[in-house]
Structure formats: structure tokens, C-alpha cells
PDB file of C-alpha atoms in Angstrom:
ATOM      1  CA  UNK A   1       0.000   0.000   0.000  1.00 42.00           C
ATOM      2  CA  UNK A   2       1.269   3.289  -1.088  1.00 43.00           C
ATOM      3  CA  UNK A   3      -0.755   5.686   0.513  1.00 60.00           C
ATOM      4  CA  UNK A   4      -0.777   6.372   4.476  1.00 64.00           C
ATOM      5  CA  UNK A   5      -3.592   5.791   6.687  1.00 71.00           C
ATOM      6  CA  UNK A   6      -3.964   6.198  10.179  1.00 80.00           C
ATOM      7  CA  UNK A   7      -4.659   3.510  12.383  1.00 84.00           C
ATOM      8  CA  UNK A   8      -8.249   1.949  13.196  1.00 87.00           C
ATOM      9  CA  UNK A   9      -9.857   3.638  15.845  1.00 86.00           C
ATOM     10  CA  UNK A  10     -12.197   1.897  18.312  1.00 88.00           C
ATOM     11  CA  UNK A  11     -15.532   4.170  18.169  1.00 89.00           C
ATOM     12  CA  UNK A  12     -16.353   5.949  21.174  1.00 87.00           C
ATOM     13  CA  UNK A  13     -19.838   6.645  22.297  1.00 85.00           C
ATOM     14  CA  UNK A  14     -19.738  10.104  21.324  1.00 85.00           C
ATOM     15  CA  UNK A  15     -18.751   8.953  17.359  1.00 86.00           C
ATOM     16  CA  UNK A  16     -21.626   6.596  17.162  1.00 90.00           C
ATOM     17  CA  UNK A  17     -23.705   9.725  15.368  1.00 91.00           C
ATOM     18  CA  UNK A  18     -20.992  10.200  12.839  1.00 91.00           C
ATOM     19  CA  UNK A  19     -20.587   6.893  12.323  1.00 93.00           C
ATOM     20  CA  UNK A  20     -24.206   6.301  11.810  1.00 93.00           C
ATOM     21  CA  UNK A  21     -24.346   9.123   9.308  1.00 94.00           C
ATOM     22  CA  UNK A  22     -21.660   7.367   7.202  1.00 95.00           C
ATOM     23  CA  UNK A  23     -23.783   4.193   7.611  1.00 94.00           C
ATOM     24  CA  UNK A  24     -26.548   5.937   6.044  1.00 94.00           C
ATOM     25  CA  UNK A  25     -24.436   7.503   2.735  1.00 95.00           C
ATOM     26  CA  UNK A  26     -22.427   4.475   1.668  1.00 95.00           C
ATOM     27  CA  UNK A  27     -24.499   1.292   3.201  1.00 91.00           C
ATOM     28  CA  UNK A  28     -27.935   1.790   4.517  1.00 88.00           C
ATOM     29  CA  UNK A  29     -28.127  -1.732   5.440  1.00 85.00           C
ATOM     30  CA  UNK A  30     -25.321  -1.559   7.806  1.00 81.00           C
ATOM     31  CA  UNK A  31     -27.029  -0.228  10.950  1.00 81.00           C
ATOM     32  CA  UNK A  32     -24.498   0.632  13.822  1.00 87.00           C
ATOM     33  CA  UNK A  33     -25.809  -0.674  16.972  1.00 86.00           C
ATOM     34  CA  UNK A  34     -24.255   0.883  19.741  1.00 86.00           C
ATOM     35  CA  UNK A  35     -23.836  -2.424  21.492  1.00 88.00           C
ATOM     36  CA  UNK A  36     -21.224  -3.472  19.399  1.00 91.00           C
ATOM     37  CA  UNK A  37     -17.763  -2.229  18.387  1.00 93.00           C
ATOM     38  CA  UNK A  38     -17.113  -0.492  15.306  1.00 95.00           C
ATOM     39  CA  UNK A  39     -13.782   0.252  14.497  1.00 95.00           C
ATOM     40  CA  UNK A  40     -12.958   3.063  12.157  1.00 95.00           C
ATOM     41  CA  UNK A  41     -10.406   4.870   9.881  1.00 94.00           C
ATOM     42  CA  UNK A  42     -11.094   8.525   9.463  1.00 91.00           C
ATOM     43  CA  UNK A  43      -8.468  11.761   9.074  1.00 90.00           C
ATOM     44  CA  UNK A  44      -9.911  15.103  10.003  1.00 87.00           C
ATOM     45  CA  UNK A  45     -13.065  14.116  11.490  1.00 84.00           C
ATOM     46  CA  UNK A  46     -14.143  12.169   8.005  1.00 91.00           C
ATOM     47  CA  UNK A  47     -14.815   8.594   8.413  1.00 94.00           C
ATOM     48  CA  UNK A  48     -13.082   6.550   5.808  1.00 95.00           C
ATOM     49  CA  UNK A  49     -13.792   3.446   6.208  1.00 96.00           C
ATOM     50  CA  UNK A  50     -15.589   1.511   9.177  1.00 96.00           C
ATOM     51  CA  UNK A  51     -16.704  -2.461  10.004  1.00 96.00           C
ATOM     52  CA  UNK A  52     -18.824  -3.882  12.868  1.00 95.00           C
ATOM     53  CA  UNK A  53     -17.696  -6.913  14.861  1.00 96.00           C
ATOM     54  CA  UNK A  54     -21.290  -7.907  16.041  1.00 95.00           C
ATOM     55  CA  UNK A  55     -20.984 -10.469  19.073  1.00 95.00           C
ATOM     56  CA  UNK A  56     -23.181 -13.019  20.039  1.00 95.00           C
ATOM     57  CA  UNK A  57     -22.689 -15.294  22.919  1.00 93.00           C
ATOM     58  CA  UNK A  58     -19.432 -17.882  21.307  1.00 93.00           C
ATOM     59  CA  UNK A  59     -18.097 -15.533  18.526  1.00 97.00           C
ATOM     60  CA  UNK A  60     -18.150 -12.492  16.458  1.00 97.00           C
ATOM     61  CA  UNK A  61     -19.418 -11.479  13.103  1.00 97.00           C
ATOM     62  CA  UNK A  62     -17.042  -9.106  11.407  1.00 97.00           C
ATOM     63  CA  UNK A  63     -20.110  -7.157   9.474  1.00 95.00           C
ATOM     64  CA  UNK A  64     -21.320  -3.940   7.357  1.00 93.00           C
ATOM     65  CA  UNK A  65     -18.128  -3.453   6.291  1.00 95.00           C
ATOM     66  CA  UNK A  66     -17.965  -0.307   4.442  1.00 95.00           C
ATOM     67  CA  UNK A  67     -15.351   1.965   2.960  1.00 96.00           C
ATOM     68  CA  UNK A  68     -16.431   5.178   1.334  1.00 96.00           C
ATOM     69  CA  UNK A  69     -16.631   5.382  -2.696  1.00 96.00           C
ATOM     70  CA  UNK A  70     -13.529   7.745  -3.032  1.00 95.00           C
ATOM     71  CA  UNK A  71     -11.027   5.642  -0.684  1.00 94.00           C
ATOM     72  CA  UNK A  72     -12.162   2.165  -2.674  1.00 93.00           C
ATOM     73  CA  UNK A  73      -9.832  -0.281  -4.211  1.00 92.00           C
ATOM     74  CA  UNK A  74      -7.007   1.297  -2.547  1.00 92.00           C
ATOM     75  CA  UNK A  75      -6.082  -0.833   0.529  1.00 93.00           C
ATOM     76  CA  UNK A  76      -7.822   0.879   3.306  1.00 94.00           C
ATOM     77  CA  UNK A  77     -10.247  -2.056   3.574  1.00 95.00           C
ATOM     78  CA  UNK A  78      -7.450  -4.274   4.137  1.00 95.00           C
ATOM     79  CA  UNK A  79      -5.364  -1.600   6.459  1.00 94.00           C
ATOM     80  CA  UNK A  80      -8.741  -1.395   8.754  1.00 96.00           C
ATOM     81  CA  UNK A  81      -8.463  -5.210   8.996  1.00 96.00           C
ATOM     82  CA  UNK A  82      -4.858  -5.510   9.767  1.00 94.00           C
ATOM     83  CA  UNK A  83      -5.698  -2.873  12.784  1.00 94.00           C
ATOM     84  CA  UNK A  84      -7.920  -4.993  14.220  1.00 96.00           C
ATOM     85  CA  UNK A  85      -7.051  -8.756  14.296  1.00 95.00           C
ATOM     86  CA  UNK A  86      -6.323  -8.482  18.138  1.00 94.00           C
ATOM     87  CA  UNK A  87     -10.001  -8.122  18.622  1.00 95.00           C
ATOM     88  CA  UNK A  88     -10.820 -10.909  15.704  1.00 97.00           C
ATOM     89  CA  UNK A  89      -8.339 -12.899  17.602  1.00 95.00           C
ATOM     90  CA  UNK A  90     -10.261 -12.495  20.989  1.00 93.00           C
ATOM     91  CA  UNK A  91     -13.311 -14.556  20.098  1.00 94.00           C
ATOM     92  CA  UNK A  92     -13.987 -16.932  17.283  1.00 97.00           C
ATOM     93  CA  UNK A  93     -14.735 -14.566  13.989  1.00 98.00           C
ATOM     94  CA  UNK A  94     -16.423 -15.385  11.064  1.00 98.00           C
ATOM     95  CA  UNK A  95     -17.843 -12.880   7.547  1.00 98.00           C
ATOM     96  CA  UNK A  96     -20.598 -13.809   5.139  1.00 98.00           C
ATOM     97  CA  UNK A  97     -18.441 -12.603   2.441  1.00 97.00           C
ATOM     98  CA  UNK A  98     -20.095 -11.228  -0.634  1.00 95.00           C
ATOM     99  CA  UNK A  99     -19.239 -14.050  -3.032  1.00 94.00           C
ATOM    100  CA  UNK A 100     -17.187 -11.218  -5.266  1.00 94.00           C
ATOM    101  CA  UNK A 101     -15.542 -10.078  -2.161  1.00 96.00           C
ATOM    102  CA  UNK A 102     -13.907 -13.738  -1.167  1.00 98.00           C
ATOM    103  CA  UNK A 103     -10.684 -12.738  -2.767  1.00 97.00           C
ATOM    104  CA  UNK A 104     -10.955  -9.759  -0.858  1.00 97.00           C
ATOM    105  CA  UNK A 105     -11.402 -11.674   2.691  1.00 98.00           C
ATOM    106  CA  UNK A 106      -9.198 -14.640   1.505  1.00 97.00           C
ATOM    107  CA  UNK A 107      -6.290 -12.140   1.367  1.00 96.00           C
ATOM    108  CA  UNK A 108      -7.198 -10.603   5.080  1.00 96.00           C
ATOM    109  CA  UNK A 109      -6.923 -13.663   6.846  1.00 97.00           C
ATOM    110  CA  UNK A 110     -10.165 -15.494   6.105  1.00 98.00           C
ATOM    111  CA  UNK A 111     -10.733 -18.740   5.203  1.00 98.00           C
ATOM    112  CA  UNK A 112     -14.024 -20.403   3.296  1.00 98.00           C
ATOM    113  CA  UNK A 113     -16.034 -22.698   5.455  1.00 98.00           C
ATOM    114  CA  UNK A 114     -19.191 -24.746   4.584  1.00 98.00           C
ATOM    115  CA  UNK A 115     -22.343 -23.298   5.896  1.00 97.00           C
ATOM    116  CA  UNK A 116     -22.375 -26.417   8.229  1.00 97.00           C
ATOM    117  CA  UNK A 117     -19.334 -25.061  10.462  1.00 97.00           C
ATOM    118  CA  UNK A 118     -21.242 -21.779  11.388  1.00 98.00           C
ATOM    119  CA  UNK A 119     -21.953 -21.518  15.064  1.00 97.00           C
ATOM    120  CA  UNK A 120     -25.769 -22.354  15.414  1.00 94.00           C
ATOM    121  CA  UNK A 121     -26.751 -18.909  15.784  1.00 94.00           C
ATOM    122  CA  UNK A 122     -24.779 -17.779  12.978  1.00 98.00           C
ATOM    123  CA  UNK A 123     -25.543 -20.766  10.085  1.00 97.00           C
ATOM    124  CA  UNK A 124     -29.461 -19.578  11.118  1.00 96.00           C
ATOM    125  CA  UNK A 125     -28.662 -15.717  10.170  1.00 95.00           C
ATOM    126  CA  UNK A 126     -27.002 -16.959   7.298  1.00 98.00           C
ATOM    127  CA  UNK A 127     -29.742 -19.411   6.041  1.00 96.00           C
ATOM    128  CA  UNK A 128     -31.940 -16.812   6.199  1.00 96.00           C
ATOM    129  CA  UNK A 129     -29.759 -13.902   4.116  1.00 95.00           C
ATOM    130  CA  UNK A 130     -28.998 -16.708   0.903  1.00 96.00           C
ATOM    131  CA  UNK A 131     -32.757 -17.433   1.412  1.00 96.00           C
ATOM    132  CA  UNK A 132     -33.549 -13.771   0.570  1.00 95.00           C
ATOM    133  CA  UNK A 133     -31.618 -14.061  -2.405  1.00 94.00           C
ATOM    134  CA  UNK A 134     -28.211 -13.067  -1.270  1.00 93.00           C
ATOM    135  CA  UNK A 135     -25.031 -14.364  -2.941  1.00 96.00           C
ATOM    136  CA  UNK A 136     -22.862 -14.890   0.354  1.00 97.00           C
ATOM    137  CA  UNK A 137     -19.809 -17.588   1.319  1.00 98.00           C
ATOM    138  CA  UNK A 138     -19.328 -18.027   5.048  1.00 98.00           C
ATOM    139  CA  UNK A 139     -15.496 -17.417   5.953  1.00 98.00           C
ATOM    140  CA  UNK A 140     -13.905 -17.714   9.598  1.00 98.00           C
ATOM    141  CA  UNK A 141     -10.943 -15.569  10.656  1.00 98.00           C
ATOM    142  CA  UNK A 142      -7.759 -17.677  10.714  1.00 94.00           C
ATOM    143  CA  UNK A 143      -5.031 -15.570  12.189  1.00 79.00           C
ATOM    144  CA  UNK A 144      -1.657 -15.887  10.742  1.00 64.00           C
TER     145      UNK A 144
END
């Protein structure tokens, strides 16, 4: 990566309307809940790039990942993940990967699974997304 970003920032409390307004632009379907952690990249006060790590009681779904239009295809997806793989590494993580985004994932540390190896609570969430017509590939976090 050529460019420099700064690191991933934890989002405090008094973020979460900021990062809710980003949510809104680039991926409506996204929805911060402030009952999770979303990390973020921004530089002067602009959020760049952001990603949810929803938890549920054995693991973590690393979700709405979202970088804004202008910033795309130019590694700050993949910096935001490198900044974070302590907290992937904490709990068991998984993605439902977009199925053109697997390359994407594959290169960040995550590894196809069958639907089958998805905690309970996850395969469920994710039975009911590729029922609705969504092309997704379950991946769990394998740290390096």
C-alpha cells in the first residue's frame, strides 16, 4: 500500500452519530448498533472506512463493512483489517463474504467454510440472508 492511513480507531460513544451518518451515505443496510464495536479509519473528522464486529454469545461477526466510494480499491479495507485482528483474535470470527468479495477476505486472513461449520446462531442468520436471495460464502478468521 502506497498511501498512508492512520490507524483503526475503536468508536467511542460520542462517534456513534458520525458513524451512523456514514452508515446511512455508503451502506444503509449496515445499521451501527451501539452495542457493538465499530472500528474506524477517518483523518480530520471524516470517516473513511468503518466495520462492525457484532458479538453473540461464542463468537463475532465481522459485518457492514464499508469503505467510502472515493477511498475504494485502494487498501484501506485491508489496512482497517490488519488494525484490528487483536479483537478478531479475541473470540472466534467469522464474515458472510459477498461471493465477489472472497478474494478480498481470503487475502485478510479469512478462510471459506461450509455453511455447516457456522456456530448455530450464525448458520441460522445466514440461512436466512442466501434465502432472501443473497449471494454470500461463510469465511472464519484464521489468524496468521
Amino acid at each position: 500500500m502506497n498511501t498512508f492511513y492512520p490507524s483503526a480507531e475503536l468508536v467511542p460513544a460520542l462517534w456513534f452519530p458520525l458513524v451512523k451518518k456514514f452508515y446511512q451515505a455508503y451502506y444503509p443496510s449496515g445499521k451501527p448498533n451501539k452495542a457493538d464495536p465499530i472500528w474506524v479509519i477517518r483523518n480530520k473528522g471524516k470517516v473513511l472506512c468503518a466495520v462492525r464486529l457484532k458479538q453473540f454469545s461464542n463468537c463475532q461477526l465481522l459485518t457492514a463493512m464499508v469503505t467510502a466510494p472515493e477511498y475504494r480499491n485502494k487498501g484501506l479495507g485491508s489496512h482497517l483489517i490488519s488494525n484490528i485482528h487483536s479483537p478478531l483474535e479475541q473470540s472466534s470470527s467469522y464474515c458472510f463474504a459477498f461471493t465477489h468479495l472472497v478474494a478480498f477476505y481470503t487475502r485478510n486472513h479469512f478462510q471459506e467454510i461450509p455453511p455447516i461449520e457456522l456456530p448455530k446462531e450464525l448458520f441460522n442468520r445466514f440461512y436466512a440472508y442466501t434465502s432472501q436471495g443473497r449471494n454470500l460464502t461463510p469465511m472464519r478468521y484464521k489468524s496468521s
